[in-house]
Coordinates of N, CA and C in Angstrom, one line a residue:
X192 N 90.2 117.0 98.2 CA 91.4 116.1 98.5 C 91.6 115.2 97.3
X193 N 90.6 114.7 96.6 CA 90.8 113.9 95.5 C 91.6 114.6 94.4
X194 N 91.3 115.9 94.2 CA 91.9 116.7 93.2 C 93.3 117.1 93.7
X195 N 93.5 117.6 94.9 CA 94.7 118.1 95.4 C 95.7 117.0 95.7
X196 N 95.4 116.3 96.8 CA 96.3 115.2 97.3 C 96.3 114.0 96.3
X197 N 95.2 113.5 95.9 CA 95.1 112.4 95.0 C 95.8 112.7 93.6
X198 N 95.5 113.9 93.1 CA 96.0 114.3 91.8 C 97.6 114.4 91.9
X199 N 98.0 115.0 93.0 CA 99.5 115.2 93.2 C 100.2 113.8 93.3
X200 N 99.6 112.9 94.0 CA 100.2 111.6 94.1 C 100.3 110.9 92.8
X201 N 99.2 110.9 92.0 CA 99.2 110.3 90.7 C 100.2 110.9 89.8
X202 N 100.3 112.2 89.8 CA 101.2 112.9 88.9 C 102.7 112.7 89.3
X203 N 103.0 112.7 90.6 CA 104.4 112.5 91.0 C 104.9 111.1 91.0
X204 N 104.0 110.2 91.6 CA 104.5 108.8 91.7 C 104.0 107.9 90.6
X205 N 103.0 108.2 89.9 CA 102.4 107.5 88.8 C 102.2 106.0 89.2
X206 N 101.4 105.7 90.2 CA 101.1 104.4 90.6 C 100.4 103.6 89.5
X207 N 100.8 102.3 89.4 CA 100.1 101.5 88.4 C 99.0 100.7 89.1
X208 N 98.0 100.3 88.4 CA 96.8 99.7 89.1 C 96.3 98.5 88.2
X209 N 96.1 97.4 88.8 CA 95.4 96.3 88.2 C 94.2 95.9 88.9
X210 N 93.1 95.6 88.2 CA 91.9 95.2 88.8 C 90.9 96.3 89.3
X211 N 91.1 97.5 88.8 CA 90.3 98.6 89.2 C 88.8 98.3 89.0
X212 N 88.5 97.5 87.9 CA 87.1 97.1 87.6 C 86.5 96.3 88.7
X213 N 87.2 95.7 89.6 CA 86.7 94.9 90.7 C 86.0 95.7 91.8
X214 N 86.2 97.0 91.8 CA 85.6 97.9 92.8 C 84.3 98.4 92.2
X215 N 83.2 98.1 92.8 CA 81.9 98.5 92.3 C 81.8 100.1 92.2
X216 N 81.1 100.5 91.1 CA 80.9 101.9 90.9 C 80.0 102.6 92.0
X217 N 79.2 101.7 92.6 CA 78.3 102.2 93.7 C 78.0 101.0 94.6
X218 N 77.4 101.3 95.8 CA 77.1 100.3 96.8 C 78.2 100.0 97.7
X219 N 77.9 99.3 98.8 CA 78.9 99.0 99.8 C 79.9 97.9 99.5
X220 N 81.1 98.1 100.0 CA 82.1 97.0 99.8 C 83.2 97.3 100.8
X221 N 84.0 96.3 101.2 CA 85.1 96.3 102.1 C 86.4 96.1 101.4
X222 N 87.3 97.0 101.4 CA 88.6 96.8 100.8 C 89.6 96.4 101.9
X223 N 90.0 95.1 101.8 CA 91.0 94.6 102.8 C 92.4 94.5 102.2
X224 N 93.3 95.3 102.7 CA 94.6 95.4 102.1 C 95.7 95.0 103.0
X225 N 96.8 94.6 102.4 CA 98.1 94.5 103.2 C 98.5 95.9 103.6
X226 N 99.5 96.0 104.5 CA 99.8 97.3 105.1 C 101.4 97.4 105.1
X227 N 101.9 98.1 104.2 CA 103.4 98.3 104.1 C 103.9 99.6 104.6
X228 N 103.1 100.6 104.4 CA 103.5 102.0 104.6 C 102.4 102.9 105.1
X229 N 102.8 104.0 105.8 CA 101.8 105.0 106.2 C 101.1 105.6 105.0
X230 N 101.7 105.6 103.8 CA 101.1 106.1 102.6 C 100.1 105.2 101.9
X231 N 99.9 104.0 102.4 CA 98.9 103.1 101.8 C 97.5 103.7 101.8
X232 N 97.2 104.4 102.9 CA 95.9 105.0 103.0 C 95.6 106.2 102.1
X233 N 96.7 106.6 101.4 CA 96.6 107.7 100.5 C 96.6 107.3 99.1
X234 N 97.5 106.3 98.8 CA 97.6 105.8 97.4 C 96.4 105.1 96.9
X235 N 95.8 104.2 97.8 CA 94.6 103.5 97.4 C 93.4 104.4 97.0
X236 N 93.0 105.3 97.9 CA 91.9 106.2 97.6 C 92.2 107.1 96.3
X237 N 93.5 107.4 96.2 CA 93.9 108.3 95.1 C 93.6 107.7 93.7
X238 N 93.7 106.3 93.6 CA 93.5 105.7 92.3 C 92.1 105.3 92.0
X239 N 91.2 105.5 93.0 CA 89.8 105.1 92.9 C 88.9 106.4 92.7
X240 N 87.8 106.3 92.0 CA 86.9 107.4 91.9 C 86.1 107.6 93.1
X241 N 85.9 106.6 93.9 CA 85.0 106.7 95.1 C 85.8 107.0 96.3
X242 N 85.2 107.5 97.3 CA 85.8 107.8 98.6 C 86.0 106.5 99.4
X243 N 87.1 106.3 100.0 CA 87.4 105.2 100.9 C 87.6 105.6 102.3
X244 N 86.9 105.1 103.2 CA 87.0 105.5 104.6 C 87.8 104.5 105.4
X245 N 88.9 104.9 106.0 CA 89.8 104.1 106.8 C 89.6 104.5 108.3
X246 N 90.0 103.6 109.2 CA 90.0 104.0 110.6 C 91.4 104.5 111.0
X247 N 91.4 105.6 111.7 CA 92.7 106.2 112.2 C 92.6 106.4 113.7
X248 N 93.8 106.4 114.3 CA 93.8 106.7 115.8 C 93.3 108.1 116.1
X249 N 92.6 108.2 117.2 CA 91.9 109.4 117.6 C 92.9 110.6 117.8
X250 N 94.1 110.3 118.2 CA 95.1 111.3 118.4 C 95.3 112.2 117.2
X251 N 95.1 111.7 116.0 CA 95.3 112.5 114.8 C 94.2 113.7 114.8
X252 N 93.1 113.5 115.5 CA 92.0 114.4 115.4 C 91.9 115.3 116.7
X253 N 92.6 115.0 117.7 CA 92.4 115.7 119.0 C 93.6 116.4 119.5
X254 N 94.7 116.4 118.7 CA 95.9 117.2 119.1 C 95.6 118.7 119.1
X255 N 95.9 119.4 120.2 CA 95.6 120.8 120.3 C 96.6 121.7 119.4
X256 N 96.2 122.9 119.3 CA 97.0 123.9 118.5 C 96.7 123.9 117.1
X257 N 97.4 124.9 116.4 CA 97.2 125.1 115.0 C 97.6 123.8 114.2
X258 N 98.7 123.3 114.5 CA 99.2 122.1 113.8 C 98.2 120.9 114.0
X259 N 97.7 120.8 115.2 CA 96.7 119.7 115.5 C 95.4 119.9 114.7
X260 N 95.0 121.2 114.6 CA 93.7 121.4 113.8 C 94.0 121.1 112.3
X261 N 95.2 121.5 111.8 CA 95.5 121.2 110.4 C 95.6 119.7 110.1
X262 N 96.2 119.0 111.1 CA 96.3 117.5 110.9 C 94.9 116.9 110.9
X263 N 94.0 117.3 111.9 CA 92.7 116.8 111.9 C 91.9 117.1 110.6
X264 N 92.0 118.3 110.1 CA 91.4 118.7 108.8 C 91.9 117.8 107.7
X265 N 93.2 117.5 107.7 CA 93.8 116.7 106.6 C 93.2 115.3 106.6
X266 N 93.2 114.7 107.8 CA 92.8 113.3 107.9 C 91.3 113.2 107.7
X267 N 90.5 114.2 108.1 CA 89.1 114.1 107.7 C 88.9 114.2 106.2
X268 N 89.7 115.1 105.6 CA 89.6 115.3 104.2 C 89.9 114.1 103.3
X269 N 90.9 113.3 103.8 CA 91.3 112.1 103.1 C 90.5 110.8 103.5
X270 N 89.4 111.0 104.3 CA 88.5 110.0 104.6 C 88.9 109.1 105.8
X271 N 89.7 109.6 106.7 CA 90.0 108.9 107.9 C 89.0 109.0 109.0
X272 N 88.7 107.9 109.7 CA 87.6 108.0 110.7 C 88.3 107.8 112.1
X273 N 88.1 108.8 113.0 CA 88.7 108.7 114.3 C 88.1 107.6 115.2
X274 N 89.0 106.8 115.7 CA 88.6 105.8 116.7 C 89.6 105.7 117.8
X275 N 89.1 105.8 119.1 CA 90.0 105.7 120.2 C 90.4 104.3 120.4
X276 N 91.7 104.0 120.2 CA 92.1 102.6 120.3 C 92.9 102.3 121.6
X277 N 92.7 103.2 122.6 CA 93.5 103.0 123.8 C 92.7 102.1 124.8
X278 N 91.5 101.8 124.5 CA 90.7 101.1 125.6 C 90.6 99.6 125.4
X279 N 91.5 98.9 124.7 CA 91.5 97.5 124.6 C 90.3 97.0 123.9
X280 N 89.6 96.0 124.4 CA 88.4 95.4 123.8 C 87.4 96.4 123.4
X281 N 87.1 97.4 124.3 CA 86.1 98.4 124.0 C 86.5 99.2 122.7
X282 N 87.8 99.5 122.6 CA 88.2 100.2 121.4 C 88.0 99.4 120.1
X283 N 88.2 98.1 120.2 CA 88.0 97.2 119.1 C 86.5 97.2 118.7
X284 N 85.7 97.2 119.7 CA 84.2 97.2 119.4 C 83.8 98.5 118.7
X285 N 84.4 99.6 119.2 CA 84.1 100.9 118.6 C 84.6 100.9 117.1
X286 N 85.7 100.3 116.8 CA 86.2 100.3 115.4 C 85.2 99.5 114.5
X287 N 84.8 98.3 115.1 CA 83.9 97.5 114.3 C 82.6 98.2 114.1
X288 N 82.1 98.9 115.1 CA 80.8 99.6 115.0 C 80.9 100.7 113.9
X289 N 82.1 101.4 113.9 CA 82.3 102.5 112.9 C 82.4 101.9 111.5
X290 N 83.0 100.8 111.4 CA 83.1 100.1 110.1 C 81.7 99.7 109.5
X291 N 80.9 99.2 110.4 CA 79.6 98.7 110.0 C 78.8 99.9 109.6
X292 N 78.9 101.1 110.3 CA 78.1 102.3 109.9 C 78.5 102.8 108.5
X293 N 79.8 102.7 108.2 CA 80.3 103.2 106.9 C 79.7 102.3 105.8
X294 N 79.8 101.0 106.0 CA 79.3 100.0 105.0 C 77.7 100.2 104.9
X295 N 77.0 100.4 106.0 CA 75.6 100.5 105.9 C 75.1 101.8 105.2
X296 N 76.0 102.7 105.1 CA 75.7 104.0 104.3 C 76.0 103.7 102.8
X297 N 76.4 102.6 102.5 CA 76.6 102.3 101.1 C 78.0 102.7 100.6
X298 N 78.9 102.9 101.5 CA 80.2 103.4 101.1 C 81.3 102.3 101.1
X299 N 82.5 102.7 100.7 CA 83.7 101.8 100.7 C 84.4 101.9 102.1
X300 N 84.6 100.8 102.7 CA 85.3 100.8 104.0 C 86.7 100.1 103.8
X301 N 87.8 100.8 104.1 CA 89.1 100.2 104.0 C 89.6 99.7 105.3
X302 N 90.3 98.6 105.3 CA 90.8 98.0 106.6 C 92.0 97.2 106.3
X303 N 92.9 97.2 107.3 CA 94.2 96.4 107.2 C 94.0 95.2 108.2
X304 N 93.8 94.0 107.7 CA 93.6 92.9 108.6 C 94.8 92.6 109.5
X305 N 96.0 92.9 109.0 CA 97.1 92.7 109.9 C 97.1 93.5 111.1
X306 N 96.4 94.6 111.1 CA 96.3 95.4 112.3 C 97.3 96.5 112.5
X307 N 98.4 96.3 111.8 CA 99.5 97.3 111.9 C 100.4 97.1 110.7
X308 N 101.4 98.0 110.4 CA 102.3 97.9 109.3 C 103.2 96.7 109.5
X309 N 103.5 96.1 108.3 CA 104.5 95.0 108.4 C 105.9 95.6 108.7
X310 N 106.6 94.9 109.7 CA 107.9 95.4 110.1 C 109.0 95.1 109.1
X311 N 108.7 94.2 108.2 CA 109.8 93.8 107.3 C 109.4 93.5 105.8
X312 N 108.2 93.9 105.5 CA 107.7 93.7 104.1 C 107.0 92.4 103.8
X313 N 107.0 91.5 104.9 CA 106.3 90.2 104.7 C 104.9 90.4 105.1
X314 N 104.0 89.4 104.7 CA 102.6 89.5 105.0 C 102.4 88.6 106.3
X315 N 101.7 89.3 107.3 CA 101.5 88.6 108.6 C 100.1 88.1 108.8
X316 N 99.9 87.3 109.7 CA 98.6 86.7 110.0 C 97.5 87.8 110.3
X317 N 96.3 87.7 109.7 CA 95.3 88.6 109.9 C 94.6 88.4 111.2
X318 N 94.2 89.5 111.8 CA 93.5 89.5 113.1 C 92.0 89.2 112.9
X319 N 91.5 88.1 113.5 CA 90.1 87.8 113.4 C 89.3 88.9 114.2
X320 N 88.1 89.2 113.7 CA 87.3 90.1 114.4 C 86.9 91.3 113.6
X321 N 87.8 92.3 113.4 CA 87.4 93.5 112.7 C 86.9 93.3 111.3
X322 N 87.7 92.8 110.4 CA 87.3 92.6 109.0 C 86.1 91.6 108.9
X323 N 86.3 90.4 109.5 CA 85.3 89.4 109.4 C 83.9 89.8 110.0
X324 N 84.0 90.5 111.1 CA 82.7 90.8 111.8 C 82.0 91.9 111.0
X325 N 82.7 92.9 110.4 CA 82.0 93.9 109.6 C 81.4 93.2 108.3
X326 N 82.2 92.3 107.7 CA 81.7 91.6 106.5 C 80.4 90.8 106.8
X327 N 80.5 90.0 107.9 CA 79.3 89.1 108.2 C 78.1 89.9 108.7
X328 N 78.4 91.0 109.4 CA 77.3 91.8 109.9 C 76.5 92.6 108.9
X329 N 77.2 92.9 107.8 CA 76.7 93.7 106.7 C 76.3 93.0 105.5
X330 N 77.0 91.9 105.2 CA 76.8 91.1 104.0 C 77.5 91.7 102.8
X331 N 78.4 92.7 103.1 CA 79.1 93.4 102.0 C 80.2 92.5 101.5
X332 N 80.5 92.6 100.2 CA 81.6 91.8 99.6 C 82.9 92.4 100.1
X333 N 83.9 91.5 100.2 CA 85.3 91.8 100.6 C 86.2 91.8 99.4
X334 N 86.8 92.9 99.1 CA 87.7 93.0 98.0 C 89.2 93.0 98.5
X335 N 89.9 91.9 98.2 CA 91.3 91.9 98.6 C 92.2 92.9 97.8
X336 N 93.1 93.5 98.4 CA 93.9 94.5 97.8 C 95.4 94.3 98.2
X337 N 96.3 94.4 97.2 CA 97.7 94.3 97.5 C 98.4 95.6 97.1
X338 N 99.1 96.2 98.1 CA 99.9 97.4 97.9 C 101.3 96.8 97.6
X339 N 101.9 97.4 96.5 CA 103.2 96.9 96.1 C 104.3 98.0 96.2
X340 N 105.3 97.7 96.9 CA 106.5 98.6 97.0 C 106.3 99.9 97.7
X341 N 105.1 100.1 98.4 CA 105.0 101.4 99.1 C 105.9 101.5 100.3
X342 N 106.4 100.4 100.8 CA 107.4 100.5 101.9 C 108.7 101.1 101.5
X343 N 109.0 101.0 100.2 CA 110.2 101.5 99.6 C 110.1 103.0 99.4
X344 N 108.9 103.5 99.3 CA 108.7 105.0 99.1 C 108.9 105.7 100.4
X345 N 108.3 105.2 101.5 CA 108.4 105.9 102.8 C 108.6 104.8 103.9
X346 N 109.8 104.3 104.1 CA 110.0 103.4 105.2 C 109.7 104.0 106.5
X347 N 109.4 103.2 107.5 CA 109.1 103.8 108.9 C 110.3 104.6 109.3
X348 N 109.9 105.8 109.8 CA 110.9 106.7 110.3 C 111.4 107.7 109.3
X349 N 111.1 107.5 108.0 CA 111.6 108.4 107.0 C 110.5 109.5 106.7
X350 N 110.9 110.7 106.7 CA 109.9 111.8 106.5 C 109.8 112.2 105.0
X351 N 110.9 112.2 104.3 CA 110.9 112.6 102.9 C 110.8 111.3 102.0
X352 N 109.7 111.2 101.2 CA 109.5 110.0 100.5 C 110.4 109.9 99.2
X353 N 110.7 108.7 98.8 CA 111.5 108.5 97.6 C 110.5 108.4 96.4
X354 N 110.8 109.1 95.4 CA 109.9 109.1 94.2 C 110.2 107.9 93.4
X355 N 109.2 107.0 93.3 CA 109.2 105.8 92.5 C 107.8 105.3 92.3
X356 N 107.6 104.3 91.4 CA 106.2 103.9 91.1 C 105.8 102.7 92.0
X357 N 104.8 103.0 92.8 CA 104.2 101.8 93.6 C 103.1 101.2 92.8
X358 N 102.7 100.0 93.2 CA 101.6 99.3 92.5 C 100.5 99.0 93.4
X359 N 99.3 98.8 92.8 CA 98.1 98.4 93.6 C 97.4 97.4 92.7
X360 N 97.2 96.2 93.3 CA 96.6 95.1 92.6 C 95.3 94.8 93.4
X361 N 94.2 94.9 92.7 CA 92.9 94.7 93.3 C 92.2 93.4 92.8
X362 N 91.9 92.5 93.8 CA 91.3 91.2 93.4 C 89.8 91.2 93.3
X363 N 89.3 90.1 92.9 CA 87.8 89.9 92.7 C 87.1 89.9 94.1
X364 N 85.9 90.4 94.2 CA 85.2 90.4 95.4 C 84.9 89.0 96.0
X365 N 85.0 88.9 97.3 CA 84.8 87.6 98.0 C 83.4 87.7 98.6
X366 N 82.6 86.6 98.5 CA 81.3 86.6 99.1 C 81.3 85.6 100.3
X367 N 80.9 86.2 101.4 CA 80.8 85.3 102.6 C 79.4 85.2 103.2
X368 N 78.4 85.3 102.3 CA 77.0 85.1 102.7 C 76.7 83.8 103.2
X369 N 77.6 82.8 102.9 CA 77.3 81.4 103.5 C 77.5 81.4 105.0
X370 N 78.1 82.4 105.5 CA 78.4 82.5 107.0 C 77.4 83.5 107.7
X371 N 76.4 83.9 107.0 CA 75.4 84.9 107.5 C 74.9 84.4 108.9
X372 N 74.9 85.4 109.8 CA 74.4 85.1 111.2 C 75.4 84.4 112.1
X373 N 76.6 84.2 111.6 CA 77.7 83.5 112.4 C 78.8 84.5 112.8
X374 N 78.5 85.7 112.9 CA 79.6 86.7 113.1 C 80.1 86.7 114.5
X375 N 79.7 85.8 115.4 CA 80.3 85.7 116.7 C 80.9 84.3 116.9
X376 N 81.0 83.6 115.9 CA 81.6 82.3 115.9 C 83.1 82.5 115.6
X377 N 84.0 82.2 116.6 CA 85.4 82.5 116.4 C 86.1 81.7 115.3
X378 N 85.5 80.5 115.1 CA 86.1 79.6 114.1 C 85.7 80.2 112.7
X379 N 84.5 80.7 112.6 CA 84.1 81.3 111.3 C 84.9 82.6 111.0
X380 N 85.1 83.4 112.1 CA 85.8 84.6 111.9 C 87.3 84.3 111.5
X381 N 87.8 83.3 112.0 CA 89.2 82.9 111.7 C 89.2 82.4 110.2
X382 N 88.2 81.6 109.8 CA 88.2 81.1 108.4 C 88.0 82.2 107.4
X383 N 87.2 83.2 107.7 CA 87.0 84.3 106.8 C 88.3 85.1 106.7
X384 N 88.9 85.4 107.8 CA 90.1 86.2 107.8 C 91.2 85.5 107.0
X385 N 91.4 84.2 107.2 CA 92.4 83.4 106.6 C 92.2 83.4 105.1
X386 N 90.9 83.3 104.7 CA 90.6 83.2 103.2 C 91.0 84.6 102.6
X387 N 90.7 85.7 103.2 CA 91.1 87.0 102.7 C 92.6 87.1 102.6
X388 N 93.3 86.7 103.7 CA 94.7 86.9 103.7 C 95.4 86.0 102.6
X389 N 94.8 84.9 102.3 CA 95.4 84.0 101.3 C 95.2 84.7 99.9
X390 N 94.1 85.4 99.7 CA 93.9 86.1 98.4 C 94.9 87.3 98.3
X391 N 95.1 88.0 99.5 CA 96.1 89.1 99.5 C 97.5 88.6 99.2
X392 N 97.8 87.4 99.8 CA 99.1 86.8 99.5 C 99.4 86.5 98.0
X393 N 98.3 86.0 97.4 CA 98.4 85.7 96.0 C 98.6 87.0 95.1
X394 N 97.9 88.0 95.5 CA 98.0 89.3 94.8 C 99.3 90.0 95.0
X395 N 99.8 89.9 96.2 CA 101.0 90.7 96.6 C 102.3 89.9 96.3
X396 N 102.3 88.6 96.3 CA 103.5 87.8 96.2 C 104.4 87.9 97.4
X397 N 103.9 88.3 98.5 CA 104.7 88.4 99.7 C 104.8 87.1 100.4
X398 N 105.9 86.9 101.1 CA 106.1 85.7 102.0 C 105.1 85.9 103.1
X399 N 104.4 84.8 103.4 CA 103.4 84.8 104.5 C 104.1 84.3 105.8
X400 N 103.8 85.0 106.9 CA 104.3 84.6 108.2 C 103.1 84.4 109.1
X401 N 103.0 83.2 109.7 CA 101.8 82.8 110.4 C 101.9 83.2 111.9
X402 N 102.2 84.5 112.1 CA 102.2 85.1 113.4 C 101.7 86.5 113.2
X403 N 101.2 87.2 114.3 CA 100.7 88.5 114.2 C 101.9 89.5 114.1
X404 N 101.6 90.6 113.3 CA 102.7 91.6 113.1 C 103.0 92.3 114.4
X405 N 102.1 92.4 115.3 CA 102.4 93.1 116.5 C 103.4 92.3 117.3
X406 N 103.2 90.9 117.3 CA 104.1 90.0 118.0 C 105.5 90.1 117.4
X407 N 105.5 90.1 116.0 CA 106.8 90.2 115.3 C 107.5 91.5 115.6
X408 N 106.8 92.6 115.8 CA 107.4 93.9 116.1 C 108.0 93.8 117.5
X409 N 107.3 93.2 118.4 CA 107.9 93.0 119.8 C 109.1 92.2 119.8
X410 N 109.2 91.1 119.0 CA 110.3 90.3 118.9 C 111.5 91.1 118.3
X411 N 111.3 91.9 117.3 CA 112.3 92.7 116.7 C 112.8 93.7 117.6
X412 N 111.9 94.3 118.4 CA 112.3 95.3 119.4 C 113.1 94.7 120.5
X413 N 112.7 93.5 121.0 CA 113.4 92.8 122.0 C 114.8 92.4 121.5
X414 N 114.9 91.9 120.3 CA 116.2 91.5 119.7 C 117.1 92.7 119.6
X415 N 116.6 93.9 119.2 CA 117.4 95.1 119.0 C 117.9 95.5 120.4
X416 N 117.0 95.4 121.4 CA 117.4 95.8 122.8 C 118.5 94.9 123.3
X417 N 118.3 93.6 123.1 CA 119.3 92.6 123.6 C 120.6 92.9 122.9
X418 N 120.6 93.2 121.6 CA 121.8 93.4 120.8 C 122.5 94.7 121.4
X419 N 121.7 95.7 121.6 CA 122.3 96.9 122.2 C 122.9 96.7 123.5
X420 N 122.2 95.9 124.4 CA 122.8 95.7 125.7 C 124.0 94.8 125.6
X421 N 124.1 93.9 124.7 CA 125.3 93.0 124.5 C 126.4 93.9 124.0
X422 N 126.2 94.8 123.1 CA 127.2 95.7 122.6 C 127.7 96.6 123.8
X423 N 126.8 97.1 124.6 CA 127.2 97.9 125.8 C 128.1 97.1 126.7
X424 N 127.7 95.8 127.0 CA 128.4 95.0 127.9 C 129.8 94.7 127.3
X425 N 129.9 94.4 126.0 CA 131.1 94.1 125.4 C 132.1 95.4 125.5
X426 N 131.5 96.5 125.3 CA 132.3 97.7 125.3 C 132.8 98.0 126.8
X427 N 131.9 97.7 127.7 CA 132.3 97.9 129.1 C 133.5 96.9 129.5
X428 N 133.4 95.7 129.0 CA 134.4 94.7 129.3 C 135.7 95.1 128.6
X429 N 135.6 95.6 127.4 CA 136.8 96.1 126.7 C 137.5 97.2 127.4
X430 N 136.7 98.2 127.9 CA 137.2 99.3 128.7 C 137.9 98.8 129.9
X431 N 137.3 97.8 130.6 CA 137.9 97.3 131.8 C 139.2 96.7 131.6
X432 N 139.2 95.9 130.5 CA 140.5 95.2 130.1 C 141.6 96.2 129.8
X433 N 141.2 97.3 129.0 CA 142.2 98.3 128.7 C 142.7 99.0 130.0
X434 N 141.8 99.2 130.9 CA 142.2 99.9 132.1 C 143.1 99.0 132.9
X435 N 142.8 97.7 133.0 CA 143.6 96.8 133.8 C 145.0 96.7 133.1
X436 N 145.0 96.7 131.8 CA 146.3 96.6 131.1 C 147.1 97.8 131.3
X437 N 146.5 99.0 131.3 CA 147.2 100.3 131.5 C 147.7 100.3 133.0
X438 N 147.0 99.7 133.9 CA 147.5 99.7 135.3 C 148.7 98.8 135.5
X439 N 148.7 97.6 134.8 CA 149.8 96.7 134.8 C 151.0 97.4 134.2
X440 N 150.9 98.0 133.1 CA 152.0 98.7 132.4 C 152.6 99.8 133.3
X441 N 151.7 100.5 134.0 CA 152.1 101.5 134.9 C 153.0 101.0 136.1
X442 N 152.5 99.8 136.6 CA 153.2 99.1 137.7 C 154.6 98.7 137.3
X443 N 154.6 98.2 136.1 CA 155.9 97.7 135.5 C 156.9 98.9 135.3
X444 N 156.3 100.0 134.9 CA 157.1 101.2 134.6 C 157.7 101.7 136.0
X445 N 156.8 101.8 137.0 CA 157.2 102.3 138.3 C 158.3 101.4 138.9
X446 N 158.3 100.1 138.6 CA 159.3 99.3 139.2 C 160.7 99.5 138.5

């Protein structure tokens, strides 16, 4: 996959990279990145010599049929780790456990603290728990990463990507050993997450929004629904007015 997928991405899109030297040649580390596009999980591993393991929803690995098996093989090949995220808190614990296992094997673990893709290119509040708990439980350094312009290559809903140069900016490792043994303190988890998000903001240059991306997506969806309903109501009112006007004109003609 490094040669086929990674080589093709580098050849076609020619991503630029800053701070590659901040990723250790060996040993465990956590790569905490902003999340702009589905392609983020492919561009970042493509520019690094080491394997990066991300968490992916289990449906990518369990879909039946030939297409399902091909999809599962692809995601396994690019280092995606299946986690069932349908079970609420239990699913979150499974993701954390999987992340800890990756780090304890001495590998690179990739995670998106925002929890989902940004709906509008801005940087949203990081979710406490996943990133911070893996970091504090393992003692591994956290390396902030900023993906640049990947949302322009493949916006949500677009199948065919636009050929252009994305960027990847990798920051210096962050050490949270001062919080060792405090991985269940919610204030500590919040502090660790916010510190990482601040570094990502500096690297990416994104506008920061102090709400969760999932909440922002709901607000956008609700606004779109309300706008659609308003347009439907306006159209219905216009049709009624036209009908009433036509009836009046008909009455006048009949007279």
